[in-house]
């Protein structure tokens, strides 16, 4: 990624931004989510939804009518603005519509337009559990395995049921709940609460909602921080950033049956469990790789804002660009209507409404 580090004489007095992000409740949280560390940029950023210079959108625009309506407006009325796509899920951007993108997909390359996203919590990973402390966990007879999710995914639901045939797996979230524990997913401190819930278990089912190269979220990190052994499925390259000796990586096995045999082996051998749960969560090499990703991202952000806004544009302009932009705006409306039909109406009514609106 070639980036021009030369700064202009002055940044604009105000860096006017608008954002469509379901996680950000204000400018401070947006800056944290985007990992903007430059104090000069931060001090000049202001929210301006009517006349923004920079427009930040997430995959939430595909399912939220409110966010989709906002993005549709900006696509058609803010031709001179810079569009930035920030992915919190395994979704790649359309670079015909966005100038820059921060994504999980580390294989996606396009000059200075792409930055790799990794969960912010990985930057503070540090296992301080001693073998003596781990033995005390065993002495307190930890429960077998936890499962904390708010919605179903075929692969991880299947694994949950398969592993439950060996020993009881406690479902602590709203999905497949078998403990009566109330879900904490929508609490402001949901992440710390998830660690607290996972503590006292030997294993955690840490599975993503999709298998996708580079898509590694907080699930494995919270499981490590709870001092459990994560049973991980999702990013097949997870072992590039997380010590493979500290978790069970489903990508290393041909089937879930083989994974379960490995779980049984560790469950029935305390020394093997102790070996895994006391491993450093990252090797020195992985730590350096993580820091380099962070440095590259800082340069990516720097490059977007420390250049004249007219020169910052990367998306195409012209007839086909406009055709695609208008088609995409219509597509957003279609997706959101379809999504809302699924949420608001019972099953017996959906077919009639979809037929009326000519939606497959």
Short mmCIF file of C-alpha atoms in Angstrom, two decimals:
data_model
loop_
_atom_site.label_atom_id
_atom_site.label_comp_id
_atom_site.label_asym_id
_atom_site.label_seq_id
_atom_site.Cartn_x
_atom_site.Cartn_y
_atom_site.Cartn_z
CA UNK A 1 0.00 0.00 0.00
CA UNK A 2 1.65 3.19 -1.20
CA UNK A 3 0.68 6.16 0.95
CA UNK A 4 1.72 9.78 0.68
CA UNK A 5 2.79 10.87 4.17
CA UNK A 6 3.25 14.53 3.18
CA UNK A 7 0.95 16.82 5.13
CA UNK A 8 -0.62 19.96 3.68
CA UNK A 9 0.22 23.22 5.42
CA UNK A 10 -3.05 23.12 7.36
CA UNK A 11 -5.91 20.76 7.97
CA UNK A 12 -9.34 22.33 7.49
CA UNK A 13 -10.70 23.98 10.61
CA UNK A 14 -13.50 21.43 10.63
CA UNK A 15 -13.51 17.88 9.30
CA UNK A 16 -17.23 17.44 8.74
CA UNK A 17 -18.39 13.82 8.95
CA UNK A 18 -21.67 11.96 8.75
CA UNK A 19 -21.93 8.32 9.73
CA UNK A 20 -24.32 5.42 9.40
CA UNK A 21 -23.18 3.02 12.08
CA UNK A 22 -25.43 1.11 14.48
CA UNK A 23 -22.65 0.82 17.10
CA UNK A 24 -21.60 4.49 17.21
CA UNK A 25 -23.77 6.73 19.38
CA UNK A 26 -21.69 9.84 18.85
CA UNK A 27 -18.42 11.22 17.59
CA UNK A 28 -16.36 9.84 20.47
CA UNK A 29 -17.50 6.26 19.92
CA UNK A 30 -17.09 6.63 16.14
CA UNK A 31 -13.47 7.71 16.58
CA UNK A 32 -12.88 4.73 18.86
CA UNK A 33 -14.48 2.26 16.44
CA UNK A 34 -12.52 3.59 13.48
CA UNK A 35 -9.34 3.64 15.58
CA UNK A 36 -8.44 7.24 14.70
CA UNK A 37 -5.40 8.06 16.84
CA UNK A 38 -4.18 11.33 15.32
CA UNK A 39 -5.01 14.14 17.81
CA UNK A 40 -5.08 16.77 15.04
CA UNK A 41 -7.75 14.87 13.12
CA UNK A 42 -9.74 14.14 16.27
CA UNK A 43 -9.71 17.78 17.42
CA UNK A 44 -11.17 18.97 14.10
CA UNK A 45 -13.83 16.32 13.54
CA UNK A 46 -17.44 17.44 13.85
CA UNK A 47 -20.72 15.79 12.91
CA UNK A 48 -22.50 17.47 10.02
CA UNK A 49 -25.33 15.37 8.59
CA UNK A 50 -26.50 18.05 6.16
CA UNK A 51 -23.25 18.98 4.44
CA UNK A 52 -20.57 16.36 5.26
CA UNK A 53 -17.17 16.17 3.63
CA UNK A 54 -16.66 12.55 4.72
CA UNK A 55 -19.42 9.95 4.84
CA UNK A 56 -18.86 6.72 6.77
CA UNK A 57 -21.16 3.74 6.19
CA UNK A 58 -21.28 0.20 7.56
CA UNK A 59 -23.01 -2.99 6.48
CA UNK A 60 -25.92 -1.91 8.67
CA UNK A 61 -27.12 0.10 5.66
CA UNK A 62 -28.17 -3.19 4.05
CA UNK A 63 -30.70 -4.05 6.75
CA UNK A 64 -31.70 -0.85 8.54
CA UNK A 65 -34.31 1.26 6.69
CA UNK A 66 -33.14 4.38 8.54
CA UNK A 67 -29.48 3.90 7.64
CA UNK A 68 -30.30 2.85 4.09
CA UNK A 69 -32.37 6.00 3.60
CA UNK A 70 -29.45 8.11 4.82
CA UNK A 71 -26.93 6.44 2.54
CA UNK A 72 -29.29 6.68 -0.44
CA UNK A 73 -29.60 10.43 0.19
CA UNK A 74 -25.84 10.94 0.44
CA UNK A 75 -25.11 8.87 -2.68
CA UNK A 76 -27.43 11.03 -4.74
CA UNK A 77 -26.82 14.46 -3.15
CA UNK A 78 -23.19 14.51 -1.97
CA UNK A 79 -21.19 13.92 -5.12
CA UNK A 80 -18.14 15.80 -3.82
CA UNK A 81 -17.94 14.00 -0.48
CA UNK A 82 -15.55 11.17 0.32
CA UNK A 83 -17.28 7.85 1.04
CA UNK A 84 -15.66 5.44 3.50
CA UNK A 85 -16.95 1.92 4.12
CA UNK A 86 -16.28 0.38 7.52
CA UNK A 87 -17.09 -3.31 7.85
CA UNK A 88 -17.97 -4.82 11.21
CA UNK A 89 -18.97 -8.08 9.52
CA UNK A 90 -17.59 -10.26 6.71
CA UNK A 91 -18.77 -7.92 3.95
CA UNK A 92 -16.54 -6.57 1.20
CA UNK A 93 -17.13 -3.05 -0.18
CA UNK A 94 -18.15 -1.98 -3.65
CA UNK A 95 -15.27 0.29 -4.64
CA UNK A 96 -17.39 1.77 -7.41
CA UNK A 97 -19.37 3.47 -4.64
CA UNK A 98 -16.82 3.98 -1.86
CA UNK A 99 -13.48 5.73 -2.02
CA UNK A 100 -11.93 3.85 0.90
CA UNK A 101 -12.74 0.79 2.98
CA UNK A 102 -11.68 -0.76 6.27
CA UNK A 103 -12.43 -4.51 6.04
CA UNK A 104 -11.62 -7.90 7.55
CA UNK A 105 -10.55 -9.30 4.19
CA UNK A 106 -6.76 -8.99 4.31
CA UNK A 107 -6.48 -10.38 0.76
CA UNK A 108 -8.36 -7.42 -0.71
CA UNK A 109 -5.87 -4.95 -2.19
CA UNK A 110 -6.43 -1.70 -4.07
CA UNK A 111 -3.58 0.79 -3.67
CA UNK A 112 -4.19 3.17 -0.77
CA UNK A 113 -7.95 2.50 -0.66
CA UNK A 114 -8.05 -0.54 1.64
CA UNK A 115 -7.08 -1.11 5.27
CA UNK A 116 -7.36 -4.37 7.19
CA UNK A 117 -9.62 -4.38 10.22
CA UNK A 118 -8.93 -6.54 13.28
CA UNK A 119 -10.80 -6.40 16.57
CA UNK A 120 -9.39 -3.63 18.77
CA UNK A 121 -9.21 -5.95 21.78
CA UNK A 122 -6.41 -7.96 20.22
CA UNK A 123 -3.99 -5.10 20.82
CA UNK A 124 -4.13 -5.63 24.59
CA UNK A 125 -3.98 -9.43 24.67
CA UNK A 126 -1.77 -10.63 27.52
CA UNK A 127 -2.22 -13.89 29.38
CA UNK A 128 -1.19 -13.53 33.03
CA UNK A 129 -2.61 -16.85 34.23
CA UNK A 130 0.02 -18.95 36.00
CA UNK A 131 -0.09 -22.73 36.11
CA UNK A 132 -0.73 -22.53 39.84
CA UNK A 133 -3.75 -20.29 39.33
CA UNK A 134 -4.99 -22.57 36.57
CA UNK A 135 -4.79 -25.56 38.93
CA UNK A 136 -6.98 -23.66 41.39
CA UNK A 137 -9.59 -23.35 38.64
CA UNK A 138 -9.55 -27.12 38.27
CA UNK A 139 -9.76 -27.58 42.04
CA UNK A 140 -13.02 -25.60 42.01
CA UNK A 141 -14.55 -28.15 39.61
CA UNK A 142 -15.22 -25.92 36.58
CA UNK A 143 -18.21 -26.60 34.37
CA UNK A 144 -17.60 -28.21 31.02
CA UNK A 145 -18.41 -25.76 28.20
CA UNK A 146 -20.37 -22.57 27.45
CA UNK A 147 -22.17 -21.24 24.40
CA UNK A 148 -23.28 -17.56 24.25
CA UNK A 149 -25.17 -16.38 21.16
CA UNK A 150 -28.23 -14.31 20.33
CA UNK A 151 -29.09 -15.89 16.98
CA UNK A 152 -28.71 -19.16 15.15
CA UNK A 153 -25.96 -20.15 12.70
CA UNK A 154 -26.22 -23.61 11.20
CA UNK A 155 -22.60 -24.69 11.75
CA UNK A 156 -22.25 -23.61 15.37
CA UNK A 157 -25.76 -24.79 16.32
CA UNK A 158 -24.88 -28.17 14.87
CA UNK A 159 -21.66 -28.27 16.89
CA UNK A 160 -23.52 -27.26 20.06
CA UNK A 161 -25.91 -30.20 19.69
CA UNK A 162 -23.14 -32.64 18.77
CA UNK A 163 -20.95 -31.69 21.73
CA UNK A 164 -23.98 -31.81 24.05
CA UNK A 165 -24.22 -35.53 23.34
CA UNK A 166 -20.89 -35.93 25.15
CA UNK A 167 -21.56 -33.56 28.08
CA UNK A 168 -23.98 -30.77 28.86
CA UNK A 169 -23.10 -27.48 27.18
CA UNK A 170 -24.55 -24.42 28.93
CA UNK A 171 -26.17 -21.93 26.57
CA UNK A 172 -25.93 -18.57 28.34
CA UNK A 173 -27.32 -16.30 25.62
CA UNK A 174 -30.83 -15.86 24.27
CA UNK A 175 -30.34 -18.47 21.52
CA UNK A 176 -30.82 -22.10 22.56
CA UNK A 177 -30.82 -20.95 26.17
CA UNK A 178 -30.94 -23.89 28.59
CA UNK A 179 -29.83 -22.12 31.78
CA UNK A 180 -32.47 -19.47 32.40
CA UNK A 181 -29.75 -16.79 32.48
CA UNK A 182 -30.95 -13.51 30.99
CA UNK A 183 -29.08 -12.33 27.89
CA UNK A 184 -26.63 -9.47 28.44
CA UNK A 185 -25.91 -8.82 24.75
CA UNK A 186 -27.62 -5.42 24.68
CA UNK A 187 -26.02 -4.11 27.88
CA UNK A 188 -23.45 -1.34 27.44
CA UNK A 189 -20.83 -3.52 29.15
CA UNK A 190 -21.87 -6.72 27.32
CA UNK A 191 -18.28 -7.68 26.48
CA UNK A 192 -17.04 -7.69 30.07
CA UNK A 193 -20.23 -9.46 31.14
CA UNK A 194 -19.59 -12.17 28.55
CA UNK A 195 -16.13 -12.77 30.03
CA UNK A 196 -17.64 -12.98 33.50
CA UNK A 197 -20.24 -15.52 32.31
CA UNK A 198 -17.59 -17.67 30.61
CA UNK A 199 -15.34 -17.87 33.67
CA UNK A 200 -15.61 -21.13 35.53
CA UNK A 201 -15.81 -23.23 32.37
CA UNK A 202 -13.08 -25.36 30.82
CA UNK A 203 -14.12 -24.69 27.23
CA UNK A 204 -15.97 -22.02 25.24
CA UNK A 205 -17.62 -22.54 21.88
CA UNK A 206 -16.15 -19.52 20.10
CA UNK A 207 -17.65 -19.65 16.63
CA UNK A 208 -18.25 -16.84 14.15
CA UNK A 209 -21.43 -16.33 12.17
CA UNK A 210 -19.49 -17.12 8.98
CA UNK A 211 -16.30 -18.83 7.84
CA UNK A 212 -14.27 -16.15 6.08
CA UNK A 213 -10.55 -15.47 5.76
CA UNK A 214 -9.60 -12.65 8.11
CA UNK A 215 -12.99 -12.49 9.85
CA UNK A 216 -12.01 -12.99 13.48
CA UNK A 217 -14.12 -11.11 16.02
CA UNK A 218 -14.20 -10.80 19.80
CA UNK A 219 -15.54 -14.32 20.38
CA UNK A 220 -12.16 -16.03 20.64
CA UNK A 221 -10.66 -13.08 22.55
CA UNK A 222 -13.32 -13.02 25.28
CA UNK A 223 -13.00 -16.81 25.61
CA UNK A 224 -9.25 -16.48 26.18
CA UNK A 225 -9.71 -13.62 28.63
CA UNK A 226 -12.13 -15.82 30.62
CA UNK A 227 -9.30 -18.39 30.91
CA UNK A 228 -11.14 -21.06 28.97
CA UNK A 229 -9.97 -23.06 25.96
CA UNK A 230 -11.76 -21.65 22.89
CA UNK A 231 -13.19 -24.10 20.38
CA UNK A 232 -12.89 -21.83 17.37
CA UNK A 233 -14.55 -21.89 13.95
CA UNK A 234 -14.63 -19.01 11.48
CA UNK A 235 -11.42 -17.44 10.21
CA UNK A 236 -9.26 -20.27 8.84
CA UNK A 237 -6.20 -18.02 9.29
CA UNK A 238 -6.88 -17.24 12.98
CA UNK A 239 -3.63 -18.96 13.98
CA UNK A 240 -1.73 -16.19 12.18
CA UNK A 241 -2.59 -13.78 15.01
CA UNK A 242 -3.55 -16.06 17.93
CA UNK A 243 -1.19 -18.67 19.38
CA UNK A 244 -2.41 -22.02 17.95
CA UNK A 245 -1.34 -23.76 21.17
CA UNK A 246 -3.95 -21.75 23.12
CA UNK A 247 -7.10 -22.84 21.29
CA UNK A 248 -8.73 -25.68 19.38
CA UNK A 249 -8.89 -24.60 15.75
CA UNK A 250 -11.65 -26.35 13.78
CA UNK A 251 -9.75 -25.47 10.60
CA UNK A 252 -7.14 -28.06 11.62
CA UNK A 253 -9.67 -30.91 11.47
CA UNK A 254 -11.65 -32.56 8.69
CA UNK A 255 -14.92 -32.72 10.62
CA UNK A 256 -16.67 -31.62 13.80
CA UNK A 257 -16.51 -35.25 14.94
CA UNK A 258 -12.71 -35.00 14.96
CA UNK A 259 -12.88 -31.69 16.83
CA UNK A 260 -15.04 -33.28 19.51
CA UNK A 261 -12.57 -36.14 19.91
CA UNK A 262 -9.89 -33.53 20.55
CA UNK A 263 -12.12 -31.80 23.12
CA UNK A 264 -12.66 -35.12 24.90
CA UNK A 265 -8.92 -35.76 24.95
CA UNK A 266 -8.19 -32.43 26.63
CA UNK A 267 -11.19 -32.68 28.94
CA UNK A 268 -9.93 -35.99 30.30
CA UNK A 269 -6.29 -34.91 30.72
CA UNK A 270 -5.82 -32.05 33.19
CA UNK A 271 -2.21 -31.49 32.19
CA UNK A 272 -3.17 -30.92 28.56
CA UNK A 273 -5.84 -28.43 29.60
CA UNK A 274 -3.34 -26.65 31.86
CA UNK A 275 -0.83 -26.50 29.00
CA UNK A 276 -3.36 -24.78 26.74
CA UNK A 277 -4.96 -22.36 29.19
CA UNK A 278 -1.57 -21.00 30.36
CA UNK A 279 -0.13 -20.45 26.89
CA UNK A 280 0.75 -16.89 25.83
CA UNK A 281 -2.13 -15.73 23.66
CA UNK A 282 0.25 -14.33 21.07
CA UNK A 283 3.80 -15.22 20.14
CA UNK A 284 6.38 -12.43 19.75
CA UNK A 285 6.08 -12.77 15.99
CA UNK A 286 2.31 -12.48 16.14
CA UNK A 287 2.57 -9.42 18.38
CA UNK A 288 4.85 -7.75 15.83
CA UNK A 289 2.45 -8.62 13.03
CA UNK A 290 -0.44 -7.13 15.00
CA UNK A 291 1.49 -3.92 15.63
CA UNK A 292 2.31 -3.66 11.92
CA UNK A 293 -1.39 -3.96 11.07
CA UNK A 294 -2.03 -1.12 13.52
CA UNK A 295 0.68 1.02 11.95
CA UNK A 296 -0.68 0.39 8.45
CA UNK A 297 -4.14 1.42 9.61
CA UNK A 298 -2.83 4.67 11.12
CA UNK A 299 -1.21 5.47 7.79
CA UNK A 300 -4.45 4.64 5.98
CA UNK A 301 -6.41 7.11 8.14
CA UNK A 302 -3.65 9.70 7.84
CA UNK A 303 -3.72 9.46 4.07
CA UNK A 304 -7.48 10.01 3.81
CA UNK A 305 -7.59 13.23 5.80
CA UNK A 306 -4.14 14.77 5.19
CA UNK A 307 -4.75 15.56 1.56
CA UNK A 308 -6.93 18.01 -0.31
CA UNK A 309 -10.45 16.58 -0.38
CA UNK A 310 -10.62 17.02 -4.16
CA UNK A 311 -7.57 14.79 -4.51
CA UNK A 312 -8.84 12.25 -1.98
CA UNK A 313 -11.55 10.93 -4.29
CA UNK A 314 -10.88 7.40 -5.60
CA UNK A 315 -14.29 6.12 -6.79
CA UNK A 316 -15.08 6.53 -10.50
CA UNK A 317 -17.15 9.37 -11.97
CA UNK A 318 -19.28 9.42 -15.10
CA UNK A 319 -22.23 7.73 -16.75
CA UNK A 320 -21.69 4.15 -15.59
CA UNK A 321 -20.73 5.27 -12.11
CA UNK A 322 -24.00 7.21 -11.87
CA UNK A 323 -26.01 4.27 -13.23
CA UNK A 324 -24.50 1.97 -10.64
CA UNK A 325 -24.98 4.49 -7.85
CA UNK A 326 -28.68 4.88 -8.66
CA UNK A 327 -29.13 1.12 -8.97
CA UNK A 328 -27.47 0.58 -5.60
CA UNK A 329 -29.70 3.18 -3.95
CA UNK A 330 -32.73 1.30 -5.27
CA UNK A 331 -31.23 -2.00 -4.10
CA UNK A 332 -30.90 -0.65 -0.56
CA UNK A 333 -34.60 0.16 -0.53
CA UNK A 334 -35.45 -3.33 -1.79
CA UNK A 335 -33.33 -5.08 0.84
CA UNK A 336 -34.73 -3.01 3.69
CA UNK A 337 -38.35 -3.55 2.65
CA UNK A 338 -37.73 -7.30 2.43
CA UNK A 339 -36.02 -7.29 5.84
CA UNK A 340 -38.84 -5.36 7.51
CA UNK A 341 -41.46 -7.69 6.04
CA UNK A 342 -39.66 -10.57 7.71
CA UNK A 343 -39.63 -8.77 11.07
CA UNK A 344 -43.12 -7.31 11.15
CA UNK A 345 -45.43 -9.92 9.68
CA UNK A 346 -46.26 -13.53 10.58
CA UNK A 347 -45.28 -16.32 8.22
CA UNK A 348 -48.73 -16.78 6.72
CA UNK A 349 -48.90 -13.10 5.69
CA UNK A 350 -45.40 -12.73 4.20
CA UNK A 351 -46.07 -14.52 0.87
CA UNK A 352 -49.04 -12.30 0.05
CA UNK A 353 -47.14 -9.08 0.86
CA UNK A 354 -44.09 -10.16 -1.12
CA UNK A 355 -46.29 -11.08 -4.09
CA UNK A 356 -48.01 -7.68 -3.93
CA UNK A 357 -44.65 -5.86 -3.84
CA UNK A 358 -43.13 -8.23 -6.44
CA UNK A 359 -40.37 -9.30 -4.04
CA UNK A 360 -39.00 -12.86 -4.45
#
